[in-house]
Amino acid sequence: MTLSTPLLAAAPLLAGLMGTVLLGAAPGPRQADLPVQAARTSQIVEHVAAGTTAEERRVLDYWTQERMARALPIGLLDLVTGRDGLLGRLVGRTRPLAAPGVSRVSPVSGTNAALPRDLAAPRHQAAARPDASTVGSRWATGGAVARTTGRVFLTVGGADFVCSASTVRSANKDLVVTAGHCVKDGTGGWAANWTFVPGYGTDGPHPYGRYPARRMFVAGPWSSSADDDYDIGMVALGTSRGRHVADVVGTQEIAFNAPRGGQAFGFGYPADPPYDGGDLVYCAGRLANDPYGETRDQGLGCDMTAGSSGGPWMTGFDGVTGKGTITSLSSFKYSGDRRTMYGPYLGDAAKALYDAAGRA
């Protein structure tokens, strides 16, 4: 399995953003990775993020309004930091059965400047009921999903980034699911200053509080080889003003080894143009297998851009209540097909992550 490569952003966008990115941001104290005592230990890699109340407070103090506003989509990681990371190793590589332009870019491409005008323009309509087929619309129906989905703010390589995530039902009432690359830089380091903001923008920047990460979990194949099939992260959060995130915003269900295909709704906070990260956006349609056979992932028609990485995909979704069952999440796009998002299949490895993180 080849590695996924972070977002190749349009050069004009990068030039404009480089002036505001907070390089040299303090990552905070490093913690040792901890083994997980479980039957499938080899499939799980765990990291202590903020292990004390003082560390949680430091993380929350770090995220000023200015820093949150300047944080960039995680896909710009290597372009911003100049590292020879995932992107540096793989720029220009192509997929089998594809023309040279069909290389895999994750987390979701923002190079919409290279698209024809009709493909680059998002749909921002606000319907009373959600559309069962859309490649990108602003979610304006409310319901549980408007609270349980949120933005993630994190620091990697000395720069600040954003992703998306969702709460899920768990015993500890603290669990969110996101993409593995929003938690750990593949074979590289763990994210620091990791903070979840549910319902971002619905009534101010953090209407339901801010929740720093306590412990992070990724699958072994993601940590050891950045395998796209395992681009899944689970994060156990600290509380906000003494309250668990599940008690404040509720949760979504999650399923493993679910039937493939079918109808799905995907949600996230795309931040790369033509989006700006301020709205919850959704895509809806039928799932299909990766046509290039490179992954076990499924594709969903979706023009969401970087920043939506880690956002939940739900089946059995009820547009009135905003409730559904998470069966995947936004992971990557192929550079030759900017209108299809791919998400990992949640199988046994994802279930092991969920079990471990739900008890953390």
C-alpha positions as semicolon CSV with decimal commas, in nm:
position;residue;x (nm);y (nm);z (nm)
1;M;0,000;0,000;0,000
2;T;0,142;0,338;-0,091
3;L;0,128;0,635;0,142
4;S;-0,132;0,904;0,109
5;T;-0,001;1,250;0,039
6;P;-0,128;1,568;0,203
7;L;-0,308;1,833;0,006
8;L;-0,147;2,005;-0,289
9;A;-0,292;2,352;-0,255
10;A;-0,304;2,609;-0,531
11;A;0,009;2,822;-0,540
12;P;-0,177;3,155;-0,512
13;L;-0,360;3,030;-0,203
14;L;-0,039;2,917;-0,038
15;A;0,132;3,245;-0,113
16;G;-0,151;3,432;0,051
17;L;-0,163;3,213;0,358
18;M;0,208;3,192;0,429
19;G;0,202;3,547;0,558
20;T;-0,036;3,455;0,840
21;V;0,057;3,101;0,943
22;L;0,188;3,084;1,296
23;L;0,520;2,910;1,241
24;G;0,718;2,819;1,546
25;A;0,406;2,757;1,751
26;A;0,492;2,584;2,074
27;P;0,394;2,216;2,054
28;G;0,384;2,168;2,428
29;P;0,554;1,900;2,635
30;R;0,608;1,568;2,461
31;Q;0,463;1,255;2,615
32;A;0,573;0,898;2,570
33;D;0,367;0,668;2,352
34;L;0,193;0,408;2,563
35;P;0,117;0,046;2,481
36;V;-0,249;-0,055;2,492
37;Q;-0,316;-0,364;2,698
38;A;-0,559;-0,543;2,472
39;A;-0,575;-0,862;2,271
40;R;-0,499;-0,672;1,951
41;T;-0,225;-0,448;2,090
42;S;-0,024;-0,461;1,768
43;Q;-0,305;-0,286;1,581
44;I;-0,316;0,014;1,815
45;V;-0,072;0,293;1,889
46;E;-0,160;0,528;2,175
47;H;-0,028;0,867;2,278
48;V;-0,088;1,078;2,589
49;A;-0,173;1,431;2,477
50;A;-0,268;1,642;2,781
51;G;-0,231;1,424;3,087
52;T;-0,300;1,679;3,358
53;T;-0,543;1,962;3,423
54;A;-0,256;2,210;3,390
55;E;-0,165;2,074;3,048
56;E;-0,527;2,092;2,935
57;R;-0,541;2,453;3,046
58;R;-0,220;2,533;2,857
59;V;-0,373;2,389;2,538
60;L;-0,692;2,592;2,576
61;D;-0,494;2,908;2,647
62;Y;-0,287;2,843;2,335
63;W;-0,590;2,866;2,107
64;T;-0,659;3,235;2,100
65;Q;-0,914;3,365;1,852
66;E;-0,626;3,488;1,636
67;R;-0,460;3,147;1,622
68;M;-0,787;2,971;1,546
69;A;-0,855;3,213;1,260
70;R;-0,507;3,163;1,112
71;A;-0,493;2,783;1,134
72;L;-0,455;2,614;0,795
73;P;-0,595;2,290;0,650
74;I;-0,377;1,997;0,760
75;G;-0,298;1,913;0,397
76;L;-0,063;2,212;0,380
77;L;0,162;2,058;0,645
78;D;0,471;1,986;0,436
79;L;0,432;2,290;0,213
80;V;0,417;2,519;0,515
81;T;0,689;2,359;0,727
82;G;0,924;2,272;0,440
83;R;0,971;1,923;0,577
84;D;1,047;1,615;0,370
85;G;0,739;1,449;0,514
86;L;0,456;1,260;0,346
87;L;0,415;1,516;0,070
88;G;0,789;1,560;0,009
89;R;0,833;1,188;-0,048
90;L;0,544;1,142;-0,286
91;V;0,490;1,450;-0,500
92;G;0,460;1,341;-0,861
93;R;0,387;0,976;-0,796
94;T;0,094;0,840;-0,991
95;R;-0,154;0,563;-0,948
96;P;-0,170;0,253;-1,167
97;L;-0,435;0,256;-1,440
98;A;-0,432;0,633;-1,441
99;A;-0,288;0,921;-1,633
100;P;-0,001;1,112;-1,469
101;G;-0,248;1,359;-1,320
102;V;-0,426;1,095;-1,115
103;S;-0,211;1,088;-0,805
104;R;-0,364;1,045;-0,463
105;V;-0,384;1,361;-0,255
106;S;-0,504;1,358;0,099
107;P;-0,660;1,510;0,302
108;V;-0,898;1,621;0,028
109;S;-0,767;1,839;-0,247
110;G;-0,806;2,210;-0,242
111;T;-0,658;2,273;-0,584
112;N;-0,986;2,397;-0,720
113;A;-0,803;2,664;-0,918
114;A;-0,710;2,387;-1,160
115;L;-1,071;2,278;-1,210
116;P;-1,316;2,394;-1,474
117;R;-1,535;2,669;-1,339
118;D;-1,848;2,453;-1,312
119;L;-1,663;2,195;-1,103
120;A;-1,499;2,445;-0,872
121;A;-1,813;2,628;-0,766
122;P;-1,976;2,494;-0,448
123;R;-2,345;2,484;-0,384
124;H;-2,435;2,680;-0,073
125;Q;-2,810;2,646;-0,081
126;A;-2,992;2,614;0,249
127;A;-3,284;2,377;0,206
128;A;-3,554;2,303;0,463
129;R;-3,474;1,934;0,418
130;P;-3,138;1,797;0,307
131;D;-3,082;1,691;-0,050
132;A;-3,025;1,317;-0,096
133;S;-2,776;1,391;-0,372
134;T;-2,531;1,681;-0,350
135;V;-2,157;1,725;-0,396
136;G;-2,144;2,011;-0,148
137;S;-2,410;2,216;0,028
138;R;-2,418;2,422;0,345
139;W;-2,596;2,234;0,623
140;A;-2,877;2,457;0,747
141;T;-3,124;2,202;0,879
142;G;-2,989;2,188;1,233
143;G;-3,044;1,873;1,435
144;A;-2,791;1,665;1,622
145;V;-2,527;1,667;1,347
146;A;-2,491;2,045;1,378
147;R;-2,374;1,991;1,737
148;T;-2,188;1,660;1,720
149;T;-1,972;1,760;1,422
150;G;-1,698;2,009;1,494
151;R;-1,366;2,157;1,394
152;V;-1,034;2,032;1,524
153;F;-0,743;2,268;1,589
154;L;-0,396;2,116;1,615
155;T;-0,025;2,191;1,584
156;V;0,216;1,981;1,375
157;G;0,571;2,070;1,283
158;G;0,546;2,407;1,455
159;A;0,244;2,527;1,253
160;D;-0,129;2,536;1,326
161;F;-0,389;2,340;1,127
162;V;-0,757;2,244;1,117
163;C;-0,951;1,922;1,057
164;S;-1,304;1,796;1,127
165;A;-1,436;1,531;1,367
166;S;-1,751;1,392;1,528
167;T;-1,852;1,273;1,870
168;V;-1,944;0,905;1,897
169;R;-2,123;0,710;2,165
170;S;-1,880;0,565;2,421
171;A;-1,860;0,456;2,782
172;N;-1,637;0,747;2,882
173;K;-1,858;1,010;2,711
174;D;-1,540;1,174;2,576
175;L;-1,482;1,013;2,238
176;V;-1,448;1,166;1,890
177;V;-1,354;1,001;1,561
178;T;-1,147;1,172;1,292
179;A;-0,888;1,089;1,028
180;G;-0,558;0,932;1,130
181;H;-0,367;1,210;0,955
182;C;-0,548;1,461;1,180
183;V;-0,394;1,288;1,484
184;K;-0,055;1,157;1,372
185;D;0,153;1,251;1,068
186;G;0,169;0,896;0,937
187;T;0,512;0,762;1,032
188;G;0,598;1,104;1,174
189;G;0,502;1,281;1,494
190;W;0,181;1,323;1,687
191;A;-0,025;1,639;1,675
192;A;0,000;1,877;1,970
193;N;-0,244;2,132;2,113
194;W;-0,526;1,911;1,982
195;T;-0,864;2,066;2,057
196;F;-1,218;1,978;1,944
197;V;-1,478;2,254;1,901
198;P;-1,825;2,102;1,844
199;G;-2,089;2,300;1,656
200;Y;-1,830;2,550;1,540
201;G;-1,988;2,868;1,406
202;T;-2,348;2,783;1,491
203;D;-2,360;3,050;1,761
204;G;-2,014;3,197;1,786
205;P;-1,675;3,023;1,744
206;H;-1,722;2,770;2,025
207;P;-2,087;2,761;2,136
208;Y;-2,058;2,429;2,322
209;G;-1,712;2,470;2,469
210;R;-1,362;2,354;2,373
211;Y;-1,232;2,007;2,454
212;P;-0,858;1,930;2,460
213;A;-0,734;1,582;2,375
214;R;-0,633;1,358;2,665
215;R;-0,529;1,046;2,474
216;M;-0,498;0,968;2,103
217;F;-0,525;0,637;1,920
218;V;-0,435;0,532;1,566
219;A;-0,407;0,194;1,399
220;G;-0,066;0,030;1,374
221;P;-0,061;0,030;0,990
222;W;-0,126;0,404;0,985
223;S;0,155;0,475;1,232
224;S;0,404;0,239;1,067
225;S;0,335;0,303;0,696
226;A;0,059;0,566;0,657
227;D;-0,164;0,302;0,499
228;D;-0,476;0,476;0,365
229;D;-0,695;0,179;0,458
230;Y;-0,627;0,269;0,823
231;D;-0,651;0,649;0,809
232;I;-0,860;0,653;1,127
233;G;-0,804;0,828;1,458
234;M;-0,991;0,809;1,788
235;V;-0,939;1,075;2,052
236;A;-1,048;1,074;2,417
237;L;-1,117;1,432;2,523
238;G;-1,090;1,624;2,844
239;T;-1,396;1,801;2,978
240;S;-1,514;2,158;2,920
241;R;-1,601;2,335;3,243
242;G;-1,629;1,996;3,407
243;R;-1,874;1,850;3,154
244;H;-1,819;1,559;2,914
245;V;-1,870;1,640;2,547
246;A;-2,140;1,371;2,513
247;D;-2,343;1,533;2,791
248;V;-2,322;1,872;2,618
249;V;-2,380;1,797;2,249
250;G;-2,485;1,432;2,233
251;T;-2,327;1,164;2,013
252;Q;-2,365;0,970;1,691
253;E;-2,369;0,592;1,663
254;I;-2,082;0,410;1,493
255;A;-2,078;0,074;1,314
256;F;-1,801;-0,164;1,209
257;N;-1,789;-0,421;0,926
258;A;-2,108;-0,268;0,786
259;P;-2,235;-0,360;0,438
260;R;-2,051;-0,175;0,164
261;G;-2,223;0,066;-0,072
262;G;-2,557;0,232;-0,011
263;Q;-2,653;0,591;0,061
264;A;-2,431;0,809;0,280
265;F;-2,412;1,166;0,408
266;G;-2,068;1,318;0,467
267;F;-2,007;1,626;0,685
268;G;-1,715;1,856;0,751
269;Y;-1,573;2,206;0,768
270;P;-1,389;2,262;0,437
271;A;-1,153;2,556;0,470
272;D;-0,977;2,570;0,134
273;P;-1,139;2,789;-0,138
274;P;-1,409;2,814;-0,243
275;Y;-1,500;2,736;0,119
276;D;-1,374;2,929;0,422
277;G;-1,415;2,688;0,716
278;G;-1,697;2,886;0,872
279;D;-1,986;2,658;0,775
280;L;-2,077;2,294;0,824
281;V;-2,103;2,147;0,473
282;Y;-2,246;1,814;0,362
283;C;-2,231;1,580;0,064
284;A;-2,481;1,303;-0,006
285;G;-2,500;1,016;-0,249
286;R;-2,423;0,651;-0,315
287;L;-2,094;0,495;-0,209
288;A;-1,874;0,315;-0,462
289;N;-1,550;0,116;-0,437
290;D;-1,213;0,274;-0,523
291;P;-1,205;0,235;-0,903
292;Y;-0,825;0,220;-0,911
293;G;-0,807;-0,070;-0,668
294;E;-0,546;0,113;-0,462
295;T;-0,741;0,095;-0,137
296;R;-1,037;-0,076;0,027
297;D;-1,189;0,271;0,068
298;Q;-1,522;0,377;-0,075
299;G;-1,587;0,696;-0,269
300;L;-1,858;0,960;-0,225
301;G;-1,931;1,237;-0,475
302;C;-1,811;1,544;-0,287
303;D;-1,635;1,871;-0,368
304;M;-1,545;1,954;-0,008
305;T;-1,186;2,074;0,024
306;A;-0,915;2,054;0,286
307;G;-1,028;2,119;0,641
308;S;-1,306;1,862;0,603
309;S;-1,058;1,580;0,668
310;G;-1,188;1,352;0,941
311;G;-1,549;1,462;0,903
312;P;-1,803;1,180;0,958
313;W;-1,985;0,980;0,691
314;M;-2,319;0,842;0,806
315;T;-2,557;0,580;0,677
316;G;-2,920;0,555;0,789
317;F;-2,907;0,930;0,831
318;D;-3,227;1,110;0,935
319;G;-3,229;1,462;0,798
320;V;-3,490;1,575;1,050
321;T;-3,319;1,461;1,369
322;G;-2,964;1,492;1,234
323;K;-2,879;1,144;1,363
324;G;-2,715;0,856;1,180
325;T;-2,452;0,584;1,207
326;I;-2,090;0,666;1,126
327;T;-1,941;0,411;0,884
328;S;-1,651;0,612;0,739
329;L;-1,489;0,957;0,728
330;S;-1,326;1,197;0,483
331;S;-0,972;1,084;0,402
332;F;-0,834;1,164;0,055
333;K;-0,898;1,244;-0,311
334;Y;-0,722;1,147;-0,632
335;S;-0,574;1,450;-0,805
336;G;-0,744;1,356;-1,132
337;D;-1,088;1,338;-0,971
338;R;-1,153;1,631;-0,742
339;R;-1,523;1,557;-0,709
340;T;-1,491;1,220;-0,535
341;M;-1,391;1,189;-0,170
342;Y;-1,265;0,857;-0,034
343;G;-1,310;0,722;0,315
344;P;-1,171;0,413;0,493
345;Y;-1,383;0,108;0,563
346;L;-1,433;0,070;0,938
347;G;-1,342;-0,291;1,006
348;D;-1,181;-0,486;1,290
349;A;-0,888;-0,246;1,334
350;A;-1,124;0,050;1,371
351;K;-1,331;-0,148;1,621
352;A;-1,016;-0,215;1,827
353;L;-0,938;0,158;1,829
354;Y;-1,292;0,238;1,935
355;D;-1,287;-0,014;2,219
356;A;-0,954;0,113;2,352
357;A;-1,034;0,483;2,322
358;G;-1,384;0,443;2,464
359;R;-1,235;0,308;2,785
360;A;-0,959;0,571;2,810
